[in-house]
PDB file of C-alpha atoms in Angstrom:
ATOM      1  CA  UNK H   1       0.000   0.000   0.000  1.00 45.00           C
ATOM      2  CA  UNK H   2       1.205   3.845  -0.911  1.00 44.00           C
ATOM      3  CA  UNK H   3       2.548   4.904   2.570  1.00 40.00           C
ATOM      4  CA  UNK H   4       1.843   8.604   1.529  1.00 41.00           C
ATOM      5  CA  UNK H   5      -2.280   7.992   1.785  1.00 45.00           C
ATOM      6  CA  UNK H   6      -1.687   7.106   5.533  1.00 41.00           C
ATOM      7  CA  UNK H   7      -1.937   8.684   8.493  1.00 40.00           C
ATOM      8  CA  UNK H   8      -0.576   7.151  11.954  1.00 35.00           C
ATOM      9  CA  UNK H   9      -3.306   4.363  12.805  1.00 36.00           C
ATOM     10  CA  UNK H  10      -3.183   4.266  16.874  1.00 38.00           C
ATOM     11  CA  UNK H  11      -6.786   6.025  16.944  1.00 40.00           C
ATOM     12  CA  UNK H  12     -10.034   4.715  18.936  1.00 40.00           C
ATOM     13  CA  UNK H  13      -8.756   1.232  19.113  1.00 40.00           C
ATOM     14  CA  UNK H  14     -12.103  -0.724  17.681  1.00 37.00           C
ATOM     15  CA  UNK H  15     -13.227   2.251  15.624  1.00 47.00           C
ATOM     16  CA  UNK H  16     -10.554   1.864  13.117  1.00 75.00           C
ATOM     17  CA  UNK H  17     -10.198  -2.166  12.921  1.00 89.00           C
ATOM     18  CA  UNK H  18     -10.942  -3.708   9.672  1.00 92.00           C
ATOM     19  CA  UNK H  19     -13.903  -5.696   8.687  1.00 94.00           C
ATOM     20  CA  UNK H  20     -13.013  -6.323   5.244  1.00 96.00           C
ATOM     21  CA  UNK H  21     -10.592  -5.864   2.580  1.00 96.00           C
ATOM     22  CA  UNK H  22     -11.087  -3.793  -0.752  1.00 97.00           C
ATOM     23  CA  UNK H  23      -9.097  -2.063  -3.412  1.00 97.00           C
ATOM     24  CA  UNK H  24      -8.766   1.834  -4.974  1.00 97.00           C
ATOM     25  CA  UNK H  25      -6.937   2.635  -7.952  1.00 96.00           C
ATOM     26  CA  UNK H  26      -3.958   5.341  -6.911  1.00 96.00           C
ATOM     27  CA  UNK H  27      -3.721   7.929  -9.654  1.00 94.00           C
ATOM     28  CA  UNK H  28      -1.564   5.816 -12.070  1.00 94.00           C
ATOM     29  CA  UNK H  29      -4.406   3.346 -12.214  1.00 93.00           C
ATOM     30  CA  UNK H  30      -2.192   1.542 -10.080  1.00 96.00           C
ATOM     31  CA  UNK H  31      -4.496  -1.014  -7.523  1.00 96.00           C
ATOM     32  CA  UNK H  32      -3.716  -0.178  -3.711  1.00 96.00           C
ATOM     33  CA  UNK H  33      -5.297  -2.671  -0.577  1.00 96.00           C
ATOM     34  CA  UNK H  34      -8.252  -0.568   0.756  1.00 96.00           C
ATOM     35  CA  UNK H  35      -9.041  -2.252   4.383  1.00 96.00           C
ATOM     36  CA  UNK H  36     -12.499  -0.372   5.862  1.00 96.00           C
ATOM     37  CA  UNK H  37     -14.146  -0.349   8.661  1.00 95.00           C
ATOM     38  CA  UNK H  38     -17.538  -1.515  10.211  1.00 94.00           C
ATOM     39  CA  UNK H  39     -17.998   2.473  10.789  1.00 94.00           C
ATOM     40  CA  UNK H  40     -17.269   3.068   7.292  1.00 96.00           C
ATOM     41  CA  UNK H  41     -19.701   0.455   5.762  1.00 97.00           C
ATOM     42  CA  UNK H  42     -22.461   2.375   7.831  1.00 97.00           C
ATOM     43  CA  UNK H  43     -21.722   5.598   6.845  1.00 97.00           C
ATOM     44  CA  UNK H  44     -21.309   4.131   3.386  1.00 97.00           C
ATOM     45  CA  UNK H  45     -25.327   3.029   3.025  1.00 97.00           C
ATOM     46  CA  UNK H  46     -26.510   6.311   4.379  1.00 96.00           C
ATOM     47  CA  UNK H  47     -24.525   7.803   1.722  1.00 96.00           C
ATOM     48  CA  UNK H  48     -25.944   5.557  -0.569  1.00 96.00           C
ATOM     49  CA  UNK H  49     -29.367   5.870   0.766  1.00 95.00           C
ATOM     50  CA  UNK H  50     -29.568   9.529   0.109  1.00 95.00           C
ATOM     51  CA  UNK H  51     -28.952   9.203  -3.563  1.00 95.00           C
ATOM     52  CA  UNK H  52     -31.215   6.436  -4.312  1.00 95.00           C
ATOM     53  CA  UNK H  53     -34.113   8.554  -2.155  1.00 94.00           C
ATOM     54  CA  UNK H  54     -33.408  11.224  -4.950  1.00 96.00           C
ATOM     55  CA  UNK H  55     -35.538   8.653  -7.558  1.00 95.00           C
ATOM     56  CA  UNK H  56     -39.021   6.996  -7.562  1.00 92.00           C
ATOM     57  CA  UNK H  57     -37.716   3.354  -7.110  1.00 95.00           C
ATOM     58  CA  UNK H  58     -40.689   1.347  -5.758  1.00 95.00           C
ATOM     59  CA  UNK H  59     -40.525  -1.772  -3.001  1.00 95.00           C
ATOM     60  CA  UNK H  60     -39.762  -4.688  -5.153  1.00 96.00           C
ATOM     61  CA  UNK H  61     -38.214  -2.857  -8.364  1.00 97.00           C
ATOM     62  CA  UNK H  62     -35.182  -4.577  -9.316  1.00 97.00           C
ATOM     63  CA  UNK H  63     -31.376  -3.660  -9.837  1.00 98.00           C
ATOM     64  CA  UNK H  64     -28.326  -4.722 -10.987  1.00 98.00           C
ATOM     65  CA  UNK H  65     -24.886  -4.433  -9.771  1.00 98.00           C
ATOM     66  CA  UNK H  66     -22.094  -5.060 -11.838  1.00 98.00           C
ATOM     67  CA  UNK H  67     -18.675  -5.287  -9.914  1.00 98.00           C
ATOM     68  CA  UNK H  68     -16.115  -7.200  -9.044  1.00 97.00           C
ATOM     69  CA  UNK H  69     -15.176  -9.436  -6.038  1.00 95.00           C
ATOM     70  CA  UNK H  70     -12.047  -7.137  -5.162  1.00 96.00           C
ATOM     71  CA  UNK H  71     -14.563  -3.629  -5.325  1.00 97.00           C
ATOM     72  CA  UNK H  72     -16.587  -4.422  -2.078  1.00 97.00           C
ATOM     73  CA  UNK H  73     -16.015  -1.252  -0.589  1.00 97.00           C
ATOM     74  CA  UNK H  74     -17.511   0.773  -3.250  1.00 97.00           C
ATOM     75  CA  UNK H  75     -20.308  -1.761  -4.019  1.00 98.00           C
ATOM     76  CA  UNK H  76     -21.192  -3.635  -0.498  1.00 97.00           C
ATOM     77  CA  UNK H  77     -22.644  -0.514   1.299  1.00 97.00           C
ATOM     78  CA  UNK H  78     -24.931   0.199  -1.852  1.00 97.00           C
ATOM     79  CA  UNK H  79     -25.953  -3.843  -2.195  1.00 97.00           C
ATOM     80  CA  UNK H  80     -27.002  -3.297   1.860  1.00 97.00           C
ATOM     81  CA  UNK H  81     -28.491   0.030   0.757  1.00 96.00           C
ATOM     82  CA  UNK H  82     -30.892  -1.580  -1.778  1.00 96.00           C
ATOM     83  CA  UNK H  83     -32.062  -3.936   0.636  1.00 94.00           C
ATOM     84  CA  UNK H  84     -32.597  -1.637   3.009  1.00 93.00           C
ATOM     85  CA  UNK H  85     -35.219   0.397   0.478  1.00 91.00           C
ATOM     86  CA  UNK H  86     -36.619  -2.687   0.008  1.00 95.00           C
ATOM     87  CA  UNK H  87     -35.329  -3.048  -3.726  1.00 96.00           C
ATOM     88  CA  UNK H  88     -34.559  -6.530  -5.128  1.00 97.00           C
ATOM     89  CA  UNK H  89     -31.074  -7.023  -5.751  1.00 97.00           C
ATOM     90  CA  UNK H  90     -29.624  -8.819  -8.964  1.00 98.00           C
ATOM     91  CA  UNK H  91     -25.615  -9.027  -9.938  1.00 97.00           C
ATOM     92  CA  UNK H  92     -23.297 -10.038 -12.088  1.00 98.00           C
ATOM     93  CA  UNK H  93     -19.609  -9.348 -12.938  1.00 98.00           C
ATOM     94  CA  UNK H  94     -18.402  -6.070 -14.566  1.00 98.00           C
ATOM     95  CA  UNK H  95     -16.812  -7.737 -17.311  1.00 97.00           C
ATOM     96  CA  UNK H  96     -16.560  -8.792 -20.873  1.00 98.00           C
ATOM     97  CA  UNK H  97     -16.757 -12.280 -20.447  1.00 97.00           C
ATOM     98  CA  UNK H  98     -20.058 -12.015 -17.744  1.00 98.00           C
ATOM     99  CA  UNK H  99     -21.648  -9.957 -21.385  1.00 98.00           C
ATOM    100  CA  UNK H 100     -24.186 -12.917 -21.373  1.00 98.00           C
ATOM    101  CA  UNK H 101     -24.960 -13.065 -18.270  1.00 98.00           C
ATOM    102  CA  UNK H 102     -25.957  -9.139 -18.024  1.00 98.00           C
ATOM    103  CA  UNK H 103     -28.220  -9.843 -21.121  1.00 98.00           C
ATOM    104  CA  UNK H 104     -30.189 -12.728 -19.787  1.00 97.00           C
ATOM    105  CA  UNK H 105     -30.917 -11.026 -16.749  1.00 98.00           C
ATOM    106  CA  UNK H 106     -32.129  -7.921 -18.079  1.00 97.00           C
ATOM    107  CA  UNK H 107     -34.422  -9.781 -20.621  1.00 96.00           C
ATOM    108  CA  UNK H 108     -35.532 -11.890 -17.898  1.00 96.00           C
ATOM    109  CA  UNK H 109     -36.621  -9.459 -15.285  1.00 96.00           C
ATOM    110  CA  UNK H 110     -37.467  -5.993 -15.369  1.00 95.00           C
ATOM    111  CA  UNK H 111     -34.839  -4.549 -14.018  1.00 97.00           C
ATOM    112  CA  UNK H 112     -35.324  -0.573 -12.740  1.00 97.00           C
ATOM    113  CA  UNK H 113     -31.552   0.761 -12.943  1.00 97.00           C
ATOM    114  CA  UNK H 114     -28.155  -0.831 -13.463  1.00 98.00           C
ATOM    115  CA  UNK H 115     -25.276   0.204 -11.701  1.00 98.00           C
ATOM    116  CA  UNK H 116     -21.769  -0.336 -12.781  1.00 98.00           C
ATOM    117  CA  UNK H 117     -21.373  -0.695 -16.016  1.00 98.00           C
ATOM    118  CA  UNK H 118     -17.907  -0.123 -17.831  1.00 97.00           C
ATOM    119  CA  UNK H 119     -16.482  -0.503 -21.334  1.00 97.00           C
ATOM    120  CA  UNK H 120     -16.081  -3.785 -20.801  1.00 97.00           C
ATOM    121  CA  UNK H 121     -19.342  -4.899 -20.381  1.00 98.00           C
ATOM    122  CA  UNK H 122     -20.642  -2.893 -23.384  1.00 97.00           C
ATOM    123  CA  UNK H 123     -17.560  -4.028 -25.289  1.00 98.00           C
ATOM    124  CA  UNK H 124     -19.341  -7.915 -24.568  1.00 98.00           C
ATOM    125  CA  UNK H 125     -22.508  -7.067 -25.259  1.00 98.00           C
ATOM    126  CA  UNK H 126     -21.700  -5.508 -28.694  1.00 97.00           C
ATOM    127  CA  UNK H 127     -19.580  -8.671 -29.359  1.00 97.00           C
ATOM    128  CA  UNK H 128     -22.775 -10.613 -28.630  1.00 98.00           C
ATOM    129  CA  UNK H 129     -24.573  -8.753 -31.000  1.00 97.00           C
ATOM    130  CA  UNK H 130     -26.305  -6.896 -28.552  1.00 97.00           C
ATOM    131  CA  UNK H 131     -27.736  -3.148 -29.239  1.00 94.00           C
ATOM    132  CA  UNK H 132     -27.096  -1.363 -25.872  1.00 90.00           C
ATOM    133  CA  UNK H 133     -30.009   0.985 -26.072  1.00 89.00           C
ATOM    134  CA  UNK H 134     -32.203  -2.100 -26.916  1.00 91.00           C
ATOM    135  CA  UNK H 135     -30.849  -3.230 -22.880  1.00 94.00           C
ATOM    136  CA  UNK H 136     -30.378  -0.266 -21.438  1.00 95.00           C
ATOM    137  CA  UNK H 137     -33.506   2.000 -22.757  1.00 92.00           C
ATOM    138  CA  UNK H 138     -36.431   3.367 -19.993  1.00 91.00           C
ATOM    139  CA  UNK H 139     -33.607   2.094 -17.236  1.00 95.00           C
ATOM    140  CA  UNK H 140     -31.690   3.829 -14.973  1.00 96.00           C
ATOM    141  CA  UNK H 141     -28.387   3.578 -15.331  1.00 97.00           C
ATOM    142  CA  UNK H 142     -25.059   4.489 -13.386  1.00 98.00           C
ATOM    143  CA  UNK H 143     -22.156   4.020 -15.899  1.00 97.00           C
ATOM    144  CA  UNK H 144     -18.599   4.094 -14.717  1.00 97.00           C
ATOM    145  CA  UNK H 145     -16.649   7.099 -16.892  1.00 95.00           C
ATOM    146  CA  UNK H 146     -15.232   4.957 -19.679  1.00 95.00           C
ATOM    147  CA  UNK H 147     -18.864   3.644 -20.734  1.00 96.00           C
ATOM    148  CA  UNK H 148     -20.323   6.929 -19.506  1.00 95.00           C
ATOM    149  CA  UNK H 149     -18.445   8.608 -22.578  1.00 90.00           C
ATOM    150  CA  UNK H 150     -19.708   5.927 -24.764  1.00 93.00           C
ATOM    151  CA  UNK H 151     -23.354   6.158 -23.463  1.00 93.00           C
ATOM    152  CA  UNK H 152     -24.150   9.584 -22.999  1.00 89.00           C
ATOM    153  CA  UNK H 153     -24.455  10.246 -26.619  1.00 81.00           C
ATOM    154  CA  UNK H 154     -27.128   7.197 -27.199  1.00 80.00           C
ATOM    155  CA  UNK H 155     -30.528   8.864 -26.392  1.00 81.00           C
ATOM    156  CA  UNK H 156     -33.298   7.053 -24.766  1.00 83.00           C
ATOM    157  CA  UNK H 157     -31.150   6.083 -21.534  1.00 90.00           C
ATOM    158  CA  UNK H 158     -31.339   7.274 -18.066  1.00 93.00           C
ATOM    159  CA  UNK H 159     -27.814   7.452 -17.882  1.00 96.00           C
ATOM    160  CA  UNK H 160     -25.978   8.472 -14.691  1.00 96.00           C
ATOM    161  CA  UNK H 161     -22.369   9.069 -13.381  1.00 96.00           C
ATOM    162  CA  UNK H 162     -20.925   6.106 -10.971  1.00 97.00           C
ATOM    163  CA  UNK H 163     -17.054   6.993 -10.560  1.00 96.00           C
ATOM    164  CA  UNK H 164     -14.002   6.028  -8.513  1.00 97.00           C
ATOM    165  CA  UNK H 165     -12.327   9.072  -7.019  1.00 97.00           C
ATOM    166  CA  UNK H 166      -9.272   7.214  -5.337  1.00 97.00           C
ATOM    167  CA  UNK H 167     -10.486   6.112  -1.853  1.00 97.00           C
ATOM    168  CA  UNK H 168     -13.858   8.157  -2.518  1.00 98.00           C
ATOM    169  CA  UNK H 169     -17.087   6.906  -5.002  1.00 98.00           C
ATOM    170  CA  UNK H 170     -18.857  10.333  -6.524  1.00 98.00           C
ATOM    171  CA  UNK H 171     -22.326   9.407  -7.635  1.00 98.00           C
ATOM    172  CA  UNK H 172     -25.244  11.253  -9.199  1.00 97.00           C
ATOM    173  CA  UNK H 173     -28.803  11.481  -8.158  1.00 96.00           C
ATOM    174  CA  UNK H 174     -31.485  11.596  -9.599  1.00 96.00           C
ATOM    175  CA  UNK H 175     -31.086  15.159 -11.125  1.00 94.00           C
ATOM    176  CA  UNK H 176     -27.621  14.582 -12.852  1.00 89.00           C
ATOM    177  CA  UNK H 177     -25.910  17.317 -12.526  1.00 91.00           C
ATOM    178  CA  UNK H 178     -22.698  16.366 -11.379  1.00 94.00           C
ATOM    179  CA  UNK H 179     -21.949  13.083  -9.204  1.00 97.00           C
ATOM    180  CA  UNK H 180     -21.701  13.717  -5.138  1.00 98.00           C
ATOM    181  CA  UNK H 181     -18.973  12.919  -2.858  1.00 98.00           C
ATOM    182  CA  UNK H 182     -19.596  12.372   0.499  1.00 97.00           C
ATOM    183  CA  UNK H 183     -18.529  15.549   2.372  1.00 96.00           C
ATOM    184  CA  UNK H 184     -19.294  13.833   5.869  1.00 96.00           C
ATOM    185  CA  UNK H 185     -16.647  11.600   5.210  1.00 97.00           C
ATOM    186  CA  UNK H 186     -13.916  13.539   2.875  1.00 98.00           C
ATOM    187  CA  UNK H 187     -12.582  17.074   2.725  1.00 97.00           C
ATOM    188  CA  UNK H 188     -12.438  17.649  -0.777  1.00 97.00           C
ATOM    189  CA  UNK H 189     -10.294  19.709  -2.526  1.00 96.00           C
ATOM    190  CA  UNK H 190      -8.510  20.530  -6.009  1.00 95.00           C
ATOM    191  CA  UNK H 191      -4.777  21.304  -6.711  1.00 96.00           C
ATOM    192  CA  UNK H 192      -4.213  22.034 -10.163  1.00 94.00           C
ATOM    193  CA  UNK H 193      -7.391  20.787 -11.363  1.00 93.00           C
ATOM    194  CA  UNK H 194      -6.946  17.547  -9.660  1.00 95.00           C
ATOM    195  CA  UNK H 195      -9.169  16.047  -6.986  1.00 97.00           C
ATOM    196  CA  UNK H 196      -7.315  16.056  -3.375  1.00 97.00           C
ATOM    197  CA  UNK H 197      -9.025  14.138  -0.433  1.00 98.00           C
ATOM    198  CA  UNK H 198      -8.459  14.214   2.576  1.00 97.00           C
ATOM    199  CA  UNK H 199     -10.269  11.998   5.278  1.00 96.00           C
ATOM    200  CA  UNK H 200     -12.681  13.196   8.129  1.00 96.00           C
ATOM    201  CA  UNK H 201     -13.563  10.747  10.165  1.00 94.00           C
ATOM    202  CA  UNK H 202     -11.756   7.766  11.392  1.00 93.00           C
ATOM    203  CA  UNK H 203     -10.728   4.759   9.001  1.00 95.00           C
ATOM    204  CA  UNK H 204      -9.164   1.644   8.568  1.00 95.00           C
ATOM    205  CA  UNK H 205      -7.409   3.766   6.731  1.00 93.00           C
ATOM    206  CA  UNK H 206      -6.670   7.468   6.842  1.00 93.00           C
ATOM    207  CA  UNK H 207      -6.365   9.810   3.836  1.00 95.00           C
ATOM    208  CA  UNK H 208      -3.815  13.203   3.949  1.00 95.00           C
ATOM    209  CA  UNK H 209      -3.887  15.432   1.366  1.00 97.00           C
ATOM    210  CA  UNK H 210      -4.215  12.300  -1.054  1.00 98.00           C
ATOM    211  CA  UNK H 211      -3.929  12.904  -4.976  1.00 97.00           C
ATOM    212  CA  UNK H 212      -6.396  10.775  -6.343  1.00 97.00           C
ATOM    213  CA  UNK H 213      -5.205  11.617 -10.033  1.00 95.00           C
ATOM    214  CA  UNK H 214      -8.624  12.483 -11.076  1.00 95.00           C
ATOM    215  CA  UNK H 215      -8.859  15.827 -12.997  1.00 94.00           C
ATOM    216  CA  UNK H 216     -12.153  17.864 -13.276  1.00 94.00           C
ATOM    217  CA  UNK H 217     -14.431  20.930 -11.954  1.00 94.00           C
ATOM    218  CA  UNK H 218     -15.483  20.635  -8.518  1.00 95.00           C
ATOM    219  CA  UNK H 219     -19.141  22.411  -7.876  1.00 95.00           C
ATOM    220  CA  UNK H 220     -19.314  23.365  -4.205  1.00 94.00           C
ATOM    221  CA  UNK H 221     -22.606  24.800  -4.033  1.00 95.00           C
ATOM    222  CA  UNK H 222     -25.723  22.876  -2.956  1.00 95.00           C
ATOM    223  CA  UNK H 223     -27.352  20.719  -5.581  1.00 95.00           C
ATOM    224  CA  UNK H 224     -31.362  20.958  -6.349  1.00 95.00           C
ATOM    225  CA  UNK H 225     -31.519  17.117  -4.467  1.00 94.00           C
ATOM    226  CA  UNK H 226     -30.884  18.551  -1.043  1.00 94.00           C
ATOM    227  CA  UNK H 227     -27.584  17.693  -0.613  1.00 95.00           C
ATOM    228  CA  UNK H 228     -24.564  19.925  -0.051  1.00 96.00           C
ATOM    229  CA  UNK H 229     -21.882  17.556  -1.001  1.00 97.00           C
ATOM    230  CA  UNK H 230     -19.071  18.941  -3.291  1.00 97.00           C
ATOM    231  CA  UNK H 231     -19.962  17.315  -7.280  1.00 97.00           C
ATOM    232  CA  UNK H 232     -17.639  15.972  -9.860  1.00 96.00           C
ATOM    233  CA  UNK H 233     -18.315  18.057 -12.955  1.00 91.00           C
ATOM    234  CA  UNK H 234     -18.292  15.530 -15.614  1.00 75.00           C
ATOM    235  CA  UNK H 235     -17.056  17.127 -18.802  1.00 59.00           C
ATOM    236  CA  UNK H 236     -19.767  16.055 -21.959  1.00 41.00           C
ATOM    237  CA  UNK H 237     -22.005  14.373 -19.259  1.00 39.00           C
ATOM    238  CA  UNK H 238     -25.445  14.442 -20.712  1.00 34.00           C
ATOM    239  CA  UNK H 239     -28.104  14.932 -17.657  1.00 31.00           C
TER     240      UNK H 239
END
């Protein structure tokens, strides 16, 4: 792990002890061990919870997940968070080769939103001879940036912003303009353009001044949903 993201660790004794074990992506794209916290998973679903409030989902509407085994700090709180709204909750891999998979579920079931969907997925379903609007149309769906760029000039999709932002997730509501950090949990700042973080509250791991790498606007003032969390400005996002 990059020494430089932490902070001395002999805080709270309890507060800080790992639960699980995760991954972030340092800003060469370079995968770093992200341990977290029972604390963190917590405030992790009420961050989640608060954007999924933001749309009409009813009890029983389903959604899909797409992630990986290693990304269960970004994707764990928001699997609890579903249940917790009382949403059904479907997955599959975020991957090419899990293309098939993706497509037989949402033919099968009538599936609300998708979440996490990258270029590899699309780059499967294509190679299945698959039309993504065909899957994707009247859904909502959170795209990670490099399918984002792909999707957001297909019309007919509910497409939404679901990025990595080192240690951090930034996510859009329902409104789409611009995808929230949590500001409960992260100072957020830019240096040159680039996204800085810098933990609040205790971790499994701490965050100073960390570079995440990521480049883009920062809009500090309160979004239309409620929420006063700092948003990635997504350059050519379509809301």
């Amino acid at each position: 792990m990059n020494d430089t993201a932490m902070k001395s660790q002999d805080i709270s004794p309890g507060t800080q002890e790992p639960m699980a074990v995760g991954r972030y992506c340092d800003r060469n794209g370079e995968q770093q061990l992200l341990p977290y916290s029972h604390p963190e998973f917590e405030r992790a679903i009420l961050m989640y919870q608060f954007r999924l409030g933001t749309f009409h989902f009813r009890t029983g509407d389903e959604v899909l997940i797409t992630s990986l085994f290693n990304e269960s700090a970004q994707f764990a709180p928001m699997e609890r968070s579903l249940r917790d709204f009382g949403l059904v909750l479907l997955s599959a891999d975020s991957s090419f080769f899990d293309a098939a998979r993706i497509e037989s579920i949402l033919r099968r079931f009538n599936v609300a939103a998708v979440a996490g969907i990258n270029a590899g997925v699309l780059d499967g379903l294509i190679e299945l001879g698959h039309d993504p609007l065909k899957l994707f149309a009247n859904r909502v769906v959170w795209a990670r940036p490099d399918a984002h760029a792909r999707l957001a000039a297909v019309p007919g999709i509910n497409l939404r912003a679901w990025l990595e932002v080192g240690p951090a997730v930034a996510m859009q509501c329902a409104l789409g303009e611009g995808a929230h950090i949590n500001r409960l949990e992260w100072q957020v700042d830019t240096v040159a353009g680039e996204i800085v973080l810098t933990s609040r509250l205790h971790r499994a791991v701490n965050f100073e001044r960390y570079h995440t790498g990521v480049h883009a606007h920062l809009e500090c003032a309160a979004c239309a949903c409620g929420s006063a969390d700092p948003r990635v400005m997504l350059s050519g996002a379509r809301t």
